[in-house]
mmCIF file with all atom_site columns, C-alpha atoms in Angstrom:
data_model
loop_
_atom_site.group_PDB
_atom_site.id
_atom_site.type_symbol
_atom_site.label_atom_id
_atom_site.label_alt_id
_atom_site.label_comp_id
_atom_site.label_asym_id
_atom_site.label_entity_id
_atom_site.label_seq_id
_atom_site.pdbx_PDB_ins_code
_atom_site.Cartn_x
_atom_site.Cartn_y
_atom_site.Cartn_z
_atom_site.occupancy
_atom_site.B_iso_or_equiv
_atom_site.pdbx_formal_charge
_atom_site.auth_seq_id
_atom_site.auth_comp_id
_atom_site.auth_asym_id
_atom_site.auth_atom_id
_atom_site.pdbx_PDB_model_num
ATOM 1  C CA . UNK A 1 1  ? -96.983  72.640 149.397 1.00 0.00 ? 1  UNK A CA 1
ATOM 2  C CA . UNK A 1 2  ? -95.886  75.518 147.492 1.00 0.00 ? 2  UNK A CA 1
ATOM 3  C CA . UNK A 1 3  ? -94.924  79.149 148.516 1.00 0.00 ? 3  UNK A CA 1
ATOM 4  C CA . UNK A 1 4  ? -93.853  82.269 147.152 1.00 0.00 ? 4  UNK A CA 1
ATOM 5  C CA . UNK A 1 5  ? -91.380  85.103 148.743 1.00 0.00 ? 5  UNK A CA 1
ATOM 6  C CA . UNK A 1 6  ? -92.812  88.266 148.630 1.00 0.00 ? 6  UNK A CA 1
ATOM 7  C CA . UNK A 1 7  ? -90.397  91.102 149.801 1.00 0.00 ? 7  UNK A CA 1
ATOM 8  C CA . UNK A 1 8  ? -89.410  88.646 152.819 1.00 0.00 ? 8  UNK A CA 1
ATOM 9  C CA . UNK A 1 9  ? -92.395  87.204 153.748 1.00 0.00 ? 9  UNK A CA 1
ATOM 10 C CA . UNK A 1 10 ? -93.719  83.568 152.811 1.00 0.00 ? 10 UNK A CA 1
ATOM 11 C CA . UNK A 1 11 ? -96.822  83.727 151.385 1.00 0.00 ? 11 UNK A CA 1
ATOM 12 C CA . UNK A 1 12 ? -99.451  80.581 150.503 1.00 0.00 ? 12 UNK A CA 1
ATOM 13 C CA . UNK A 1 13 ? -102.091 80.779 147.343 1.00 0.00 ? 13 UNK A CA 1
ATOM 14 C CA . UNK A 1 14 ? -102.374 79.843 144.015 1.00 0.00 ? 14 UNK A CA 1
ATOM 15 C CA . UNK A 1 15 ? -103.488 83.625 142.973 1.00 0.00 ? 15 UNK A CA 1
ATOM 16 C CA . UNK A 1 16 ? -100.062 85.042 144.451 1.00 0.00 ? 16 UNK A CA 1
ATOM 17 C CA . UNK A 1 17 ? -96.909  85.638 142.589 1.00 0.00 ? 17 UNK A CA 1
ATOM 18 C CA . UNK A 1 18 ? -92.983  86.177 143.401 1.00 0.00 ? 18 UNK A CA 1
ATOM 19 C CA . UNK A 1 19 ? -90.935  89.278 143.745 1.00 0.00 ? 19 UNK A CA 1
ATOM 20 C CA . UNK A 1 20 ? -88.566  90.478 141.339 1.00 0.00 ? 20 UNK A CA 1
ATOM 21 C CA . UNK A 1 21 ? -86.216  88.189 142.925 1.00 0.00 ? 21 UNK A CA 1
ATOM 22 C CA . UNK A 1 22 ? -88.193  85.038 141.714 1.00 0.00 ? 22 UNK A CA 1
ATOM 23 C CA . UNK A 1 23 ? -88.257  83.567 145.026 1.00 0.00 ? 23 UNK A CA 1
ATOM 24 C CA . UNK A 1 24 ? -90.236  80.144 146.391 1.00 0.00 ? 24 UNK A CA 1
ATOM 25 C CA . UNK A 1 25 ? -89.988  77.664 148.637 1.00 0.00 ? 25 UNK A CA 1
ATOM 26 C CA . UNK A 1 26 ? -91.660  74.224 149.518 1.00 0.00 ? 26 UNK A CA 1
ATOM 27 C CA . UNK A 1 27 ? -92.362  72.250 152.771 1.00 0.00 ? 27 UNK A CA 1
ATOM 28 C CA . UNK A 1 28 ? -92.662  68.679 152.644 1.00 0.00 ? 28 UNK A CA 1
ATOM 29 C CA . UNK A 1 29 ? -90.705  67.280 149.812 1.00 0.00 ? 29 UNK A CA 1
ATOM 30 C CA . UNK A 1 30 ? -88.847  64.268 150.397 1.00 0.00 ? 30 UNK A CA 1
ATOM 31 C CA . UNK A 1 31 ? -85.335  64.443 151.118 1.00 0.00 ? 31 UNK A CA 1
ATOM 32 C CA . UNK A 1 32 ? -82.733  64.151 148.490 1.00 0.00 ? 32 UNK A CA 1
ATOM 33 C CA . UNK A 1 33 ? -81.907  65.967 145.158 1.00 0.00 ? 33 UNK A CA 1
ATOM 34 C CA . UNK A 1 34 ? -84.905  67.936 143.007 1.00 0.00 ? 34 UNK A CA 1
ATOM 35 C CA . UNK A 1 35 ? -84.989  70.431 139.574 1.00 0.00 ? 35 UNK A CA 1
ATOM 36 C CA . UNK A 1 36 ? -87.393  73.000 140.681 1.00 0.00 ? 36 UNK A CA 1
ATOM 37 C CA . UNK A 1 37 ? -88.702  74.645 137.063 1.00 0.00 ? 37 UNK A CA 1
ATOM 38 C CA . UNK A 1 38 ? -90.379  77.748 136.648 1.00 0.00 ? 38 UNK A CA 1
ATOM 39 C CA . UNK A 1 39 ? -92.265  79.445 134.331 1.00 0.00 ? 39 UNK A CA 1
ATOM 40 C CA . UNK A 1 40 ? -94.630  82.456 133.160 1.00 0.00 ? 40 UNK A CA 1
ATOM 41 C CA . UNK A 1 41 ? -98.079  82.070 134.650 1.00 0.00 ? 41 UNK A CA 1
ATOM 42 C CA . UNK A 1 42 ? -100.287 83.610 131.570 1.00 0.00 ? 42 UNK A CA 1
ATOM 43 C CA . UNK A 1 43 ? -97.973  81.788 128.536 1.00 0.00 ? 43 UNK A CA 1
ATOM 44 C CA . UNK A 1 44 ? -96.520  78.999 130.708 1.00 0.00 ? 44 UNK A CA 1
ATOM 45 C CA . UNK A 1 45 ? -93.470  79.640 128.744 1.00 0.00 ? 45 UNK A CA 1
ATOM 46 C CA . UNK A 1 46 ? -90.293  78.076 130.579 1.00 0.00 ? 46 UNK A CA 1
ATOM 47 C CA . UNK A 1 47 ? -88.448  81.139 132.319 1.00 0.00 ? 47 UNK A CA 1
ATOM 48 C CA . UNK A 1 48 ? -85.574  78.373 134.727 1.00 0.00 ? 48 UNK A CA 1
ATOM 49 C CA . UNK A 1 49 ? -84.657  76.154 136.325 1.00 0.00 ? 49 UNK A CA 1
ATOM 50 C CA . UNK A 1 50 ? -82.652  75.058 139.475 1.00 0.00 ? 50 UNK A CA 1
ATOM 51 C CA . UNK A 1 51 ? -81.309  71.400 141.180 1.00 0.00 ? 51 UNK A CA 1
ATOM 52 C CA . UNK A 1 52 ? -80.968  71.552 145.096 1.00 0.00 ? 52 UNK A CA 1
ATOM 53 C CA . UNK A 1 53 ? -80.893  68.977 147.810 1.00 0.00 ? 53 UNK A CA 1
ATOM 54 C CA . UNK A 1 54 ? -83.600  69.086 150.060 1.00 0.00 ? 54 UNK A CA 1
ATOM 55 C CA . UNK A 1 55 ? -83.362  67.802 153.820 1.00 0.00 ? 55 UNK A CA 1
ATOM 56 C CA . UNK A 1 56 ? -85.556  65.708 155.301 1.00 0.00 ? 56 UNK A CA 1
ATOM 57 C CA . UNK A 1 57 ? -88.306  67.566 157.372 1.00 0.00 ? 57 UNK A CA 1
ATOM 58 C CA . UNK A 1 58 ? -86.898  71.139 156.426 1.00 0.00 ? 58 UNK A CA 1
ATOM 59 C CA . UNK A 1 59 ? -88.808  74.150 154.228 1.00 0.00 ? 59 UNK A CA 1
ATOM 60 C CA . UNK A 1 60 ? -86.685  75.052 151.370 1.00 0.00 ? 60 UNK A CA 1
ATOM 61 C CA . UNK A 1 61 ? -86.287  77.927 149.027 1.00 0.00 ? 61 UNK A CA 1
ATOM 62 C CA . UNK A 1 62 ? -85.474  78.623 145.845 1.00 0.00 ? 62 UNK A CA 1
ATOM 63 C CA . UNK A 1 63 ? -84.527  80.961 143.635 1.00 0.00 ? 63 UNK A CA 1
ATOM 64 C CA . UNK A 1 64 ? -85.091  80.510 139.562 1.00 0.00 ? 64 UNK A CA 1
ATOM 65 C CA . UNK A 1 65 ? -83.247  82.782 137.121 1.00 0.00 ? 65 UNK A CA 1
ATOM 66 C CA . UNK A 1 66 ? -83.985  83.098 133.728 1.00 0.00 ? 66 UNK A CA 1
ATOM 67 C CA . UNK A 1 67 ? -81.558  80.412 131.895 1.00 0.00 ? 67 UNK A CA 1
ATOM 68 C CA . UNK A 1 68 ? -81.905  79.870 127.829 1.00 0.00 ? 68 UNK A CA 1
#
């Protein structure tokens, strides 16, 4: 399940957006290494993105900057 970091608070929804900072998170994705993409909601034009490891049974967050 998705979520998006608004000032410092997690918040849940399809119709919400991130900061200026660009940051997101997930809870329950399988442990192990995952490329997180993101892009522009009204062009879906690719803006990032990141690889992380992910622990098992841990929310994580990340953070997508803008990458050619």
């Amino acid at each position: 399940m998705p979520f998006y970091i608004i000032g410092s608070t997690p918040e849940i929804g399809a119709d919400k957006k991130t900061d200026a900072f660009g940051r997101g998170g997930f809870i329950n994705v399988p442990g192990g290494f995952h490329t997180f993409t993101a892009e522009w909601a009204d062009t879906k034009k690719r803006i990032g993105s990141t690889r992380v490891f992910v622990r098992n049974g841990a929310a994580t967050t990340v953070a997508v900057l803008p990458s050619p």
